[in-house]
GROMACS .gro file of C-alpha atoms in nm:
model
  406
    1UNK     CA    1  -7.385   4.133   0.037
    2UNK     CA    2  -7.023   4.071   0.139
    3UNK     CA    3  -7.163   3.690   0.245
    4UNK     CA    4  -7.276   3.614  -0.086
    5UNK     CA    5  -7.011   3.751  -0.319
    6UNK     CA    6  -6.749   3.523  -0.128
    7UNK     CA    7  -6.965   3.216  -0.096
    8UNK     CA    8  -7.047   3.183  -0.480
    9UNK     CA    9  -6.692   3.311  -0.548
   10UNK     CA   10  -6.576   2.959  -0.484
   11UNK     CA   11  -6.599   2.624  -0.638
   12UNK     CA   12  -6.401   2.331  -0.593
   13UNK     CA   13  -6.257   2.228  -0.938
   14UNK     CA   14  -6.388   2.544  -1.150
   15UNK     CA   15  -6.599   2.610  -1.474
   16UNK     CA   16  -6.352   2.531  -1.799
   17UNK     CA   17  -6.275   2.866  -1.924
   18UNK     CA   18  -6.266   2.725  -2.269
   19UNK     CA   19  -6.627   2.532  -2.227
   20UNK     CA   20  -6.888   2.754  -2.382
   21UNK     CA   21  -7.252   2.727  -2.568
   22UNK     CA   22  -7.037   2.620  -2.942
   23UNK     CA   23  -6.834   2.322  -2.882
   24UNK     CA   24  -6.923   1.997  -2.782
   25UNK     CA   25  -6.739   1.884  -2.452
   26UNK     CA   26  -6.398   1.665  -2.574
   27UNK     CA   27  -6.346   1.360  -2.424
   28UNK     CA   28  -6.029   1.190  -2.379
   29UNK     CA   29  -6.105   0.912  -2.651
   30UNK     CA   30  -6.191   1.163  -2.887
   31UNK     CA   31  -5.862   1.332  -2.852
   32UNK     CA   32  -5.665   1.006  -2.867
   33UNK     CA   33  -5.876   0.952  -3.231
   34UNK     CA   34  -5.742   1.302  -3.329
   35UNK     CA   35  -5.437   1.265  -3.246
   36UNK     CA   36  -5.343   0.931  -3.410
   37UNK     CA   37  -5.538   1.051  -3.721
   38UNK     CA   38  -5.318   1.303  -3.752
   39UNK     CA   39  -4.948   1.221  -3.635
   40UNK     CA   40  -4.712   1.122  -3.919
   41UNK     CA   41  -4.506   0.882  -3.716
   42UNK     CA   42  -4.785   0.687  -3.672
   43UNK     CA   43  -4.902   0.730  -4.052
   44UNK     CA   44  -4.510   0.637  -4.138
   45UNK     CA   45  -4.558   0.281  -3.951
   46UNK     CA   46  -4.917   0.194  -4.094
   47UNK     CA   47  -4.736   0.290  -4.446
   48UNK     CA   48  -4.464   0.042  -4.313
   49UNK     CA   49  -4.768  -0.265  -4.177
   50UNK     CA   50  -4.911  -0.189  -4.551
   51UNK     CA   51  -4.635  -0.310  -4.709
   52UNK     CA   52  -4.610  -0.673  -4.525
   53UNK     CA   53  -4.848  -0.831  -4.766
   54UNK     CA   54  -4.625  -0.747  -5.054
   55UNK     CA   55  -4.329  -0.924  -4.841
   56UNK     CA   56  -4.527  -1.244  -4.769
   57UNK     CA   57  -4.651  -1.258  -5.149
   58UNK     CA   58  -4.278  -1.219  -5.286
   59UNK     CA   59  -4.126  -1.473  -5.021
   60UNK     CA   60  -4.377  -1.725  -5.131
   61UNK     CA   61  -4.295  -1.671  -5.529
   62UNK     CA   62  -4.144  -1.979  -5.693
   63UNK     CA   63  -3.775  -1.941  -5.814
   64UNK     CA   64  -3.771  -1.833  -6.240
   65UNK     CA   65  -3.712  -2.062  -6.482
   66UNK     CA   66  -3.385  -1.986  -6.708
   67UNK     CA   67  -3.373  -2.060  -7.088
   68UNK     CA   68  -2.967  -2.108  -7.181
   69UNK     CA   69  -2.851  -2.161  -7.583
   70UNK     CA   70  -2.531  -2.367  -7.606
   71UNK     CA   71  -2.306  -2.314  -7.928
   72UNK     CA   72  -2.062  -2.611  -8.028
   73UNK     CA   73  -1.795  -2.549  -8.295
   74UNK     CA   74  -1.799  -2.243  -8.542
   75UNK     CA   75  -1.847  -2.408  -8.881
   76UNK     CA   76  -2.215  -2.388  -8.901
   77UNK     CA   77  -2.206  -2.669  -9.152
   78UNK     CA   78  -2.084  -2.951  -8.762
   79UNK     CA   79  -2.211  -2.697  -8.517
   80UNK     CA   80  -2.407  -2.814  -8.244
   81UNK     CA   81  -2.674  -2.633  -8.097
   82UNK     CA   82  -2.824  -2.682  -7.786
   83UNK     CA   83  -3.184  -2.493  -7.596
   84UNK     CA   84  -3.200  -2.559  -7.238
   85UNK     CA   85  -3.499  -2.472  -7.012
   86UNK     CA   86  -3.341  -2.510  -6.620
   87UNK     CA   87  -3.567  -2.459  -6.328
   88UNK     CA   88  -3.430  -2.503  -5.964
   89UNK     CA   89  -3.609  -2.688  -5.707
   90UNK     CA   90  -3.618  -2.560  -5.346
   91UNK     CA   91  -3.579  -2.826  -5.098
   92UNK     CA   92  -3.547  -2.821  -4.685
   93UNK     CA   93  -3.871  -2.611  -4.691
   94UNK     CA   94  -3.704  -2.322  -4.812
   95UNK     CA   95  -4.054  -2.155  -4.932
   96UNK     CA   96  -4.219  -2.212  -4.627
   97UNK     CA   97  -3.955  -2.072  -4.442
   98UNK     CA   98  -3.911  -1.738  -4.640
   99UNK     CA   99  -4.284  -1.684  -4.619
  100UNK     CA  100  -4.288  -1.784  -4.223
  101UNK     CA  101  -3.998  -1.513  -4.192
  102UNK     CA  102  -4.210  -1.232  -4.384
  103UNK     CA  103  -4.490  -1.345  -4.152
  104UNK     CA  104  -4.287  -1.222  -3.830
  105UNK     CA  105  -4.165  -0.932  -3.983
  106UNK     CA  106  -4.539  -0.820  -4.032
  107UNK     CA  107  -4.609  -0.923  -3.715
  108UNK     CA  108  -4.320  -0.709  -3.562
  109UNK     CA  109  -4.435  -0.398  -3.789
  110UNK     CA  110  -4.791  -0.452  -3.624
  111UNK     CA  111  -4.653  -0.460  -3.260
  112UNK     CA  112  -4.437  -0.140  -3.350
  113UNK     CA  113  -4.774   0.025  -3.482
  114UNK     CA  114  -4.928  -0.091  -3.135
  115UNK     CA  115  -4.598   0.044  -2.954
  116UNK     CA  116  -4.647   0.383  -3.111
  117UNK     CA  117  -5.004   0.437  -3.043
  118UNK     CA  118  -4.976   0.316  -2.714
  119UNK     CA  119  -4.721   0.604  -2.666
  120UNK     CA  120  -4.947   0.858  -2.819
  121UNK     CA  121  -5.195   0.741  -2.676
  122UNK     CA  122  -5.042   0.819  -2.317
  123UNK     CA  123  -4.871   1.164  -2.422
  124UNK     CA  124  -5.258   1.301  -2.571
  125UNK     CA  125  -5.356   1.175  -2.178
  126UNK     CA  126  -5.106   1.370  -2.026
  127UNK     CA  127  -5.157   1.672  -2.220
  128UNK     CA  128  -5.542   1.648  -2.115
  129UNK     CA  129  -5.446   1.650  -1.785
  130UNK     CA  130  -5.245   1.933  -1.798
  131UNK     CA  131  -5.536   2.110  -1.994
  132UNK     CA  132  -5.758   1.984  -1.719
  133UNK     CA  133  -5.547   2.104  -1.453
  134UNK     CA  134  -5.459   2.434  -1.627
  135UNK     CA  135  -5.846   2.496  -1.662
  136UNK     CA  136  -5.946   2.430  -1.303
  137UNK     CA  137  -5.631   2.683  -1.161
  138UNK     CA  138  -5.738   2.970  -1.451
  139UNK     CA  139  -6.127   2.854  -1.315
  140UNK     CA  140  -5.999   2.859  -0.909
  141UNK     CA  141  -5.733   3.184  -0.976
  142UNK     CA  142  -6.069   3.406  -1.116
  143UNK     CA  143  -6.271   3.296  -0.842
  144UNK     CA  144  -6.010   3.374  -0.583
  145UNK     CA  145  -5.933   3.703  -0.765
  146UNK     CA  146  -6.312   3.799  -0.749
  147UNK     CA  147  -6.330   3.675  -0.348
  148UNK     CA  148  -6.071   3.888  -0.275
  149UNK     CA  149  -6.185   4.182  -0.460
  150UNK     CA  150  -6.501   4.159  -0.257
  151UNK     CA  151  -6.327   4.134   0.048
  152UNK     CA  152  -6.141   4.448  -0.039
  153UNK     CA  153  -6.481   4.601  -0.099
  154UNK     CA  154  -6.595   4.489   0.232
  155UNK     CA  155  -6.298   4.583   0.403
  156UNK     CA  156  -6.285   4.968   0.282
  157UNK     CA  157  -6.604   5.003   0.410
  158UNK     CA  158  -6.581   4.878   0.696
  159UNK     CA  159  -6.265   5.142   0.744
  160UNK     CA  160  -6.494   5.383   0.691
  161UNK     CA  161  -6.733   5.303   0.927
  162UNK     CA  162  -6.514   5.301   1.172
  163UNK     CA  163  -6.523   4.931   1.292
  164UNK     CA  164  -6.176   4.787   1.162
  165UNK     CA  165  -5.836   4.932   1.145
  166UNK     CA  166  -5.715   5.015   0.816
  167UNK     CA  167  -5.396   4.757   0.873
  168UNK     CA  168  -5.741   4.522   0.743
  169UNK     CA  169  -5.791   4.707   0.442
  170UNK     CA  170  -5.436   4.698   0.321
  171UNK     CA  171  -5.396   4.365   0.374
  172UNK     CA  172  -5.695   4.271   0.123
  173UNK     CA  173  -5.551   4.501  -0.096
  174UNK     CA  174  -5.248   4.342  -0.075
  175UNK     CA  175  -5.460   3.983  -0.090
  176UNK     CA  176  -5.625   4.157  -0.448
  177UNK     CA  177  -5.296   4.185  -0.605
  178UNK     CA  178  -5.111   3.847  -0.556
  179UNK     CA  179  -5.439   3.711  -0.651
  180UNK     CA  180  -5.401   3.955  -0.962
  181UNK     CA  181  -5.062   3.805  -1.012
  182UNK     CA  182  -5.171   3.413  -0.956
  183UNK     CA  183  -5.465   3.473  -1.272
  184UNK     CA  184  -5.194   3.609  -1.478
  185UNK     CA  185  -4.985   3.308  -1.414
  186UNK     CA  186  -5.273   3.072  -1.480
  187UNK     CA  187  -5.369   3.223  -1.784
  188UNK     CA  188  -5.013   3.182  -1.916
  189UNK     CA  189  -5.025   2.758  -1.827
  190UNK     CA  190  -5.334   2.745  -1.971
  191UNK     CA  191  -5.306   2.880  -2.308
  192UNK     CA  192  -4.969   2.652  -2.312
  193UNK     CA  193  -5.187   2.358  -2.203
  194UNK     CA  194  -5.432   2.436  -2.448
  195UNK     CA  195  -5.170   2.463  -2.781
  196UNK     CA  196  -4.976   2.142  -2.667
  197UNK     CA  197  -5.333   1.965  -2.659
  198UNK     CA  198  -5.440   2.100  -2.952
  199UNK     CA  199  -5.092   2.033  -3.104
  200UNK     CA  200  -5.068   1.715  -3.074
  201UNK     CA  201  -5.433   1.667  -3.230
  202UNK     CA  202  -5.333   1.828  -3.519
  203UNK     CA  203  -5.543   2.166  -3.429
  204UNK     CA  204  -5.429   2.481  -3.494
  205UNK     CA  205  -5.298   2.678  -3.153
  206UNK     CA  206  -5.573   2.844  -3.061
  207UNK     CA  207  -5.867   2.642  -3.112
  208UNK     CA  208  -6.144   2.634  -2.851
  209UNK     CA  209  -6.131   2.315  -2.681
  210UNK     CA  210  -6.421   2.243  -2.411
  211UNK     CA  211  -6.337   2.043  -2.177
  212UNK     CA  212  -6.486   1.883  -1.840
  213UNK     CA  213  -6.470   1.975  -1.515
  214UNK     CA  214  -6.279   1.777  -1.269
  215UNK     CA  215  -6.245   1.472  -1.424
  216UNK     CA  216  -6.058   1.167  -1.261
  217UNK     CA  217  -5.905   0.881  -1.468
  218UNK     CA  218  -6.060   0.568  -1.458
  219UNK     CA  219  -5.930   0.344  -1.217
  220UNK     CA  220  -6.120   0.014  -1.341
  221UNK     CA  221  -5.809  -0.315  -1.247
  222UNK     CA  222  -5.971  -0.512  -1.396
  223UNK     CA  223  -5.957  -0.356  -1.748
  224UNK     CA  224  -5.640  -0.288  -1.682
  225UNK     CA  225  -5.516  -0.642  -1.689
  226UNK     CA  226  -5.747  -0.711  -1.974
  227UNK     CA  227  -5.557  -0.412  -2.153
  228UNK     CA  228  -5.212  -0.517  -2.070
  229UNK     CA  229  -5.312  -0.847  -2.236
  230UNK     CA  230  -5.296  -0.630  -2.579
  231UNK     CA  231  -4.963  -0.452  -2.479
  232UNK     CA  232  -4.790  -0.333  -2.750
  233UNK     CA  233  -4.465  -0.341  -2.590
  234UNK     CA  234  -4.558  -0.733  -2.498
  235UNK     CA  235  -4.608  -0.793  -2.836
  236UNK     CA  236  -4.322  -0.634  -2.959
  237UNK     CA  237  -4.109  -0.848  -2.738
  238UNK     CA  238  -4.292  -1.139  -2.846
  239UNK     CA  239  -4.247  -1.080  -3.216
  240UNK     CA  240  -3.883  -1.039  -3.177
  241UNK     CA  241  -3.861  -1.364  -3.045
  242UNK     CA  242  -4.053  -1.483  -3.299
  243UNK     CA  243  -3.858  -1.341  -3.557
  244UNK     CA  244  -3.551  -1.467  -3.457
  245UNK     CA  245  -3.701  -1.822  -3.446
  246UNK     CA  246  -3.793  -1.801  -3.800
  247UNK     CA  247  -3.494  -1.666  -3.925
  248UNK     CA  248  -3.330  -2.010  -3.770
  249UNK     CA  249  -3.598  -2.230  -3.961
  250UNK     CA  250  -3.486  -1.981  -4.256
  251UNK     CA  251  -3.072  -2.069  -4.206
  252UNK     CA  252  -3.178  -2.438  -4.148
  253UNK     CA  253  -3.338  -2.495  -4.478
  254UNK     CA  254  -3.067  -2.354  -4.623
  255UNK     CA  255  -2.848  -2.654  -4.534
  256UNK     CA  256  -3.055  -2.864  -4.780
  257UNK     CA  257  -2.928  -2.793  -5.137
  258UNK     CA  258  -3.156  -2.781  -5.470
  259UNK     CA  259  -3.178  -2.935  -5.743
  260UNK     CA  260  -3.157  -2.814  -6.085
  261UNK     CA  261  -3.373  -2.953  -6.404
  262UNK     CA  262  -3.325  -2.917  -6.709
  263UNK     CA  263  -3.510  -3.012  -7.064
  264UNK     CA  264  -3.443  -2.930  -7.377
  265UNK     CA  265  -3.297  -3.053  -7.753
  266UNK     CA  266  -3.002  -3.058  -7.886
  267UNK     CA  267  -2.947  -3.027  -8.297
  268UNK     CA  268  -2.607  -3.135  -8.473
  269UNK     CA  269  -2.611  -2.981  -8.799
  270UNK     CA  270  -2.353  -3.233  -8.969
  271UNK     CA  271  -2.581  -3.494  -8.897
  272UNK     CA  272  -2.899  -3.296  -8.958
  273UNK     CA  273  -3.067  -3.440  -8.622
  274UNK     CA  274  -3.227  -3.359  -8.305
  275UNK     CA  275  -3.236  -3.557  -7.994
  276UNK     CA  276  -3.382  -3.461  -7.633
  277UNK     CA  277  -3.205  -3.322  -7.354
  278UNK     CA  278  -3.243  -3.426  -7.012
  279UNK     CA  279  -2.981  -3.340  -6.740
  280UNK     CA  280  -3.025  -3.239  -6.370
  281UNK     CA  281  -2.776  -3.075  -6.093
  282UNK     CA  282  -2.708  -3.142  -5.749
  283UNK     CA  283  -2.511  -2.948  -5.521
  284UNK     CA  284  -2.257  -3.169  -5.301
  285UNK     CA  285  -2.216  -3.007  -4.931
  286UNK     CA  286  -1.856  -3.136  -4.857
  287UNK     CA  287  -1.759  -2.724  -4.739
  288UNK     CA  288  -2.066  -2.494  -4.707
  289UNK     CA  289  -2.366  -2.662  -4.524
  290UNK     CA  290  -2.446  -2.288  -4.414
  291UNK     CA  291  -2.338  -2.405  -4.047
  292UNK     CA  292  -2.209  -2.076  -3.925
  293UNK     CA  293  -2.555  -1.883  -3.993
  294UNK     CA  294  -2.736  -2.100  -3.819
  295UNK     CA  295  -2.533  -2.103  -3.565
  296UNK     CA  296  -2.552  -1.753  -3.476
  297UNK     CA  297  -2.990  -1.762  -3.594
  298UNK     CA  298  -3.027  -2.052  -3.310
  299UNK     CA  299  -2.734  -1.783  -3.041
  300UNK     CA  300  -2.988  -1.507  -3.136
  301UNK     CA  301  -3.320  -1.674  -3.113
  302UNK     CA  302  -3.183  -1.795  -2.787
  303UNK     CA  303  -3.086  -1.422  -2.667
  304UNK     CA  304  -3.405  -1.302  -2.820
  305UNK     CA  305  -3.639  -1.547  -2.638
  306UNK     CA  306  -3.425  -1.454  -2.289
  307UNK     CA  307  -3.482  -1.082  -2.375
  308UNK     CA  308  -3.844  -1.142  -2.433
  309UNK     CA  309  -3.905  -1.330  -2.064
  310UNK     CA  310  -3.701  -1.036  -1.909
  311UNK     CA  311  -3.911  -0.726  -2.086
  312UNK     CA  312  -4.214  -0.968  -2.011
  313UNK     CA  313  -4.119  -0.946  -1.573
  314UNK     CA  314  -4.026  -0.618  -1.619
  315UNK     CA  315  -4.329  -0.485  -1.814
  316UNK     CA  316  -4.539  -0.700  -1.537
  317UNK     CA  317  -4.355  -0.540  -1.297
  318UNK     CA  318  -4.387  -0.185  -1.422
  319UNK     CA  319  -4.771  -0.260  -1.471
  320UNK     CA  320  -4.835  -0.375  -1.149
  321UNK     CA  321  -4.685  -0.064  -0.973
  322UNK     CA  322  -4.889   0.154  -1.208
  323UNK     CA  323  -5.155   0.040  -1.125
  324UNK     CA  324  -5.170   0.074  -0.829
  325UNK     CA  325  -5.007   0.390  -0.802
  326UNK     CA  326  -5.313   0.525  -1.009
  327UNK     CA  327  -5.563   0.346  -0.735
  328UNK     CA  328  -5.315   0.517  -0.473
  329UNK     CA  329  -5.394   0.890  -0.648
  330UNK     CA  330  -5.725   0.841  -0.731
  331UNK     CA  331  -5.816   0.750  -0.376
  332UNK     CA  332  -5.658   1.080  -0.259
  333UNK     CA  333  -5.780   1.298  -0.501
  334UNK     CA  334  -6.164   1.132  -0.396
  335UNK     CA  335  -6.090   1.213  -0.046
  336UNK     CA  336  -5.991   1.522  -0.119
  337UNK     CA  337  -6.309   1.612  -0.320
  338UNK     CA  338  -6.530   1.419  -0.086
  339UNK     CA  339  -6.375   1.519   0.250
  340UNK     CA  340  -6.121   1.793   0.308
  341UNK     CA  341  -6.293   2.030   0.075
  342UNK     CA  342  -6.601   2.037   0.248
  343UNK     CA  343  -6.440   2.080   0.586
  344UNK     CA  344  -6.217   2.392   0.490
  345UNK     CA  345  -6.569   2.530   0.295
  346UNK     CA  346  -6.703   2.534   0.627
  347UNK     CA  347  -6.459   2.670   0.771
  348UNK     CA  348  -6.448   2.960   0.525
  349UNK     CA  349  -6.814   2.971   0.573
  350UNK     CA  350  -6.785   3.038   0.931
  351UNK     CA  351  -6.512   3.247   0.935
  352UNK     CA  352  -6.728   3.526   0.692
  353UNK     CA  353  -7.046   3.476   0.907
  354UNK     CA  354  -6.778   3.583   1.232
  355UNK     CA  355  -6.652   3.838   1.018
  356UNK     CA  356  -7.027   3.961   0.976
  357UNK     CA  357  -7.078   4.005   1.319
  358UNK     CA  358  -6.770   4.120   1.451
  359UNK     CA  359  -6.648   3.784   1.644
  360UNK     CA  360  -6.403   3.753   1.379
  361UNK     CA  361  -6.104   4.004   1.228
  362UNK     CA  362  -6.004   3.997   0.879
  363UNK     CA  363  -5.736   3.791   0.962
  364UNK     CA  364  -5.927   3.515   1.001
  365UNK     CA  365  -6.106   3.535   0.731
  366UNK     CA  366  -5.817   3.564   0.491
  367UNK     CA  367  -5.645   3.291   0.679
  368UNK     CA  368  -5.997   3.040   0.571
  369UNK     CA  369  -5.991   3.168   0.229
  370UNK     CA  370  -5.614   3.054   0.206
  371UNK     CA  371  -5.732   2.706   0.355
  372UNK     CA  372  -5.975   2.633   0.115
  373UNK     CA  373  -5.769   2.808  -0.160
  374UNK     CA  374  -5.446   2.575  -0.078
  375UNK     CA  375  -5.733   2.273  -0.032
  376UNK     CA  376  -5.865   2.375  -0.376
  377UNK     CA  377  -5.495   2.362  -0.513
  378UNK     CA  378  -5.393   1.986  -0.360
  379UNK     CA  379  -5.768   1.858  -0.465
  380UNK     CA  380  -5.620   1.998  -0.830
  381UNK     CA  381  -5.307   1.888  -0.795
  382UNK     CA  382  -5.343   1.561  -0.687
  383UNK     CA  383  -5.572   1.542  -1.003
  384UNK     CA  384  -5.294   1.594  -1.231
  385UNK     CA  385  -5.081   1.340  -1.042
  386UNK     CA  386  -5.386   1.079  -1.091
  387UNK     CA  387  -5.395   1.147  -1.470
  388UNK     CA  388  -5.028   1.166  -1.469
  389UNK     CA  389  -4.971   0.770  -1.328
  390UNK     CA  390  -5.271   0.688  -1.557
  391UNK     CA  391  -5.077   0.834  -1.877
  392UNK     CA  392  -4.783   0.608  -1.753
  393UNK     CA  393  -5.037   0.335  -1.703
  394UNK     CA  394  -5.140   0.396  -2.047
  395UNK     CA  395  -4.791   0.376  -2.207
  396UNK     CA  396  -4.766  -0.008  -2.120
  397UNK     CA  397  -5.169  -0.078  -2.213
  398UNK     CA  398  -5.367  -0.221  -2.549
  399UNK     CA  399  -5.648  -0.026  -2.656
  400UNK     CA  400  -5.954  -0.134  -2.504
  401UNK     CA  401  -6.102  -0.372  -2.754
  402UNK     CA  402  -5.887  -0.494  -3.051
  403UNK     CA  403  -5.935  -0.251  -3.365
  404UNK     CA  404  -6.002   0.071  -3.162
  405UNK     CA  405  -5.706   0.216  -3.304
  406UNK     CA  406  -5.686   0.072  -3.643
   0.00000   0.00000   0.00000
């Protein structure tokens, strides 16, 4: 009996205390959805990306005509009256400009959208780890705490049968309690897992969340270039740039003046007649040619374009080592799983079937429960390390096919 209890006592990533008949399993994806649906930063900058059409149709409006009255003289018996209707004419591609400039801005407010979700994105993924992780040590910390109890079991009556000391018996009593003590502690992290998750998809604290069981991050490169394609923080950079190249086309047109037209009749009451109107005004340039703000648009495109290459090596840089720091983990946490695992199970396994016979003391036994224990522990922890470079990964990714994350 002793044999049994221990061997299905362990398991190498642990049932998800929080999986049950009721909830469907929650994937990663599904949280992300949540969680974007339901943050207000990201709700403030789609409010902000609504408004760009609203820019682009107002930069492209034509200039309003003006209607003057002129009064000459104040007998009305020799006044002259004149009605004017003026309208300006934009030259230098002014329009054009204006609605090029709105067109950037949008394009800016998309790629801070993008630069948002992207970060959302990678803080739901490293909350899931953590609820991941926090599961499997609850999952490992019961199964230990039940081992040990049966050990204890095993132990006392042993003692009284007279074929151990009881030094043996105290120590799995002593082996109970810090087990005791290690299920408290792992209940604690994962309720906190479990509200920060939830949290963040606007849940309420408490909600039952079923989750899977020893999940690893993908680990797909090739994805993961076609992702960083879709950067948000690449477009970001890019849009900047952008920007400031359209505010220089915007400064440059303004070094062309317009012209004013205007129509209209003119009455002279003495005489008792009317005659057309016809006049038109042209700005001369001899002190203003709007030199010094273009100027400083074509020194801040230039800086902007220089900033844009640098965030562009660094991002590819950042990427790069990301990526292959989550290969790196994911590798260890599959040899781990695959490899180390099952060696300290058999160990465990042979040290109990010793203990059965009497080749063994309780020593060792304890001492192959700790091995597979602390193996159980590094397989977990190098899980959260996996999903932790991933969430970093995910920071400088796109989603994974344009409009995923409207």
């Amino acid at each position: 009996m002793f044999r049994i209890l221990l061997l299905t006592g362990i398991c190498w990533f642990g049932a998800a205390p929080w999986a049950g008949a009721g909830p469907a399993v929650l994937t990663l994806a599904q949280a992300q959805r949540e969680a974007l649906a339901a943050d207000p930063s990201v709700a403030a900058a789609r409010a902000q990306l609504s408004a760009a059409p609203a820019l682009r149709e107002q930069a492209a409006a034509l200039p309003n005509p003006e209607v003057s009255a002129l009064l000459e003289g104040r007998d009305a018996a020799t006044r002259t009256t004149s009605y004017l209707l003026s309208q300006r004419l934009e030259l230098g591609g002014k329009r054009a400009a204006r609605t090029a400039h709105a067109e950037q801005g949008a394009q800016l407010a998309a790629a801070d959208l993008a630069v948002l979700t992207a970060a959302l994105r990678a803080s739901v993924m490293e909350a899931y780890a953590e609820a991941l992780s926090a599961n499997a040590a609850l999952a490992n910390a019961r199964q230990a705490e039940a081992v040990t109890a049966s050990a204890l079991d095993a132990a006392t009556r042993r003692v009284r049968a007279g074929k151990i000391s009881p030094v043996e018996e105290n120590k799995a009593r002593l082996a109970q309690a810090a087990s005791r003590i290690e299920t408290s502690r792992a209940a604690a992290q994962q309720a906190a897992a479990g509200a920060q998750l939830a949290h963040l998809m606007g849940r309420e604290p408490g909600t039952p969340l079923a989750l899977p069981e020893g999940e690893l991050p993908a680990a797909d490169a090739v994805q993961a270039e076609e992702r960083f394609a879709r950067s948000g923080l690449l477009q970001r950079a890019e849009a900047e740039a952008a920007l400031a190249t359209a505010q220089v086309q915007l400064e440059r047109s303004g070094r062309v003046g317009d012209i004013t037209l205007q129509v209209g009749v003119k009455r002279d009451a003495e005489m008792d007649r009317r005659q057309g109107v016809i006049g038109i005004s042209v700005p001369v340039p001899l002190f203003n040619r709007n030199q010094g703000k273009l100027r400083e648009a074509l020194g801040r495109a230039d800086s902007a374009e220089l900033a844009r290459q640098a965030e562009a090596r660094r991002l590819r840089m950042e990427f790069t080592l990301a990526r292959e720091q989550v290969q790196a983990l994911h590798g260890n946490a599959l040899l781990l799983r695959d490899t180390i695992l099952p060696a300290a199970r058999t160990s465990f396994d042979a040290a109990v079937k010793g203990f059965e016979y009497g080749k063994f003391s309780f020593i060792d036994v304890l001492d192959a429960q700790r091995t597979l224990l602390a193996s159980q522990a590094q397989y977990t922890e190098a899980v959260r390390e996996a999903w932790r470079a991933a969430a970093r990964l995910e920071r400088l990714l796109g989603p994974t096919h344009t409009g995923e994350y409207p």
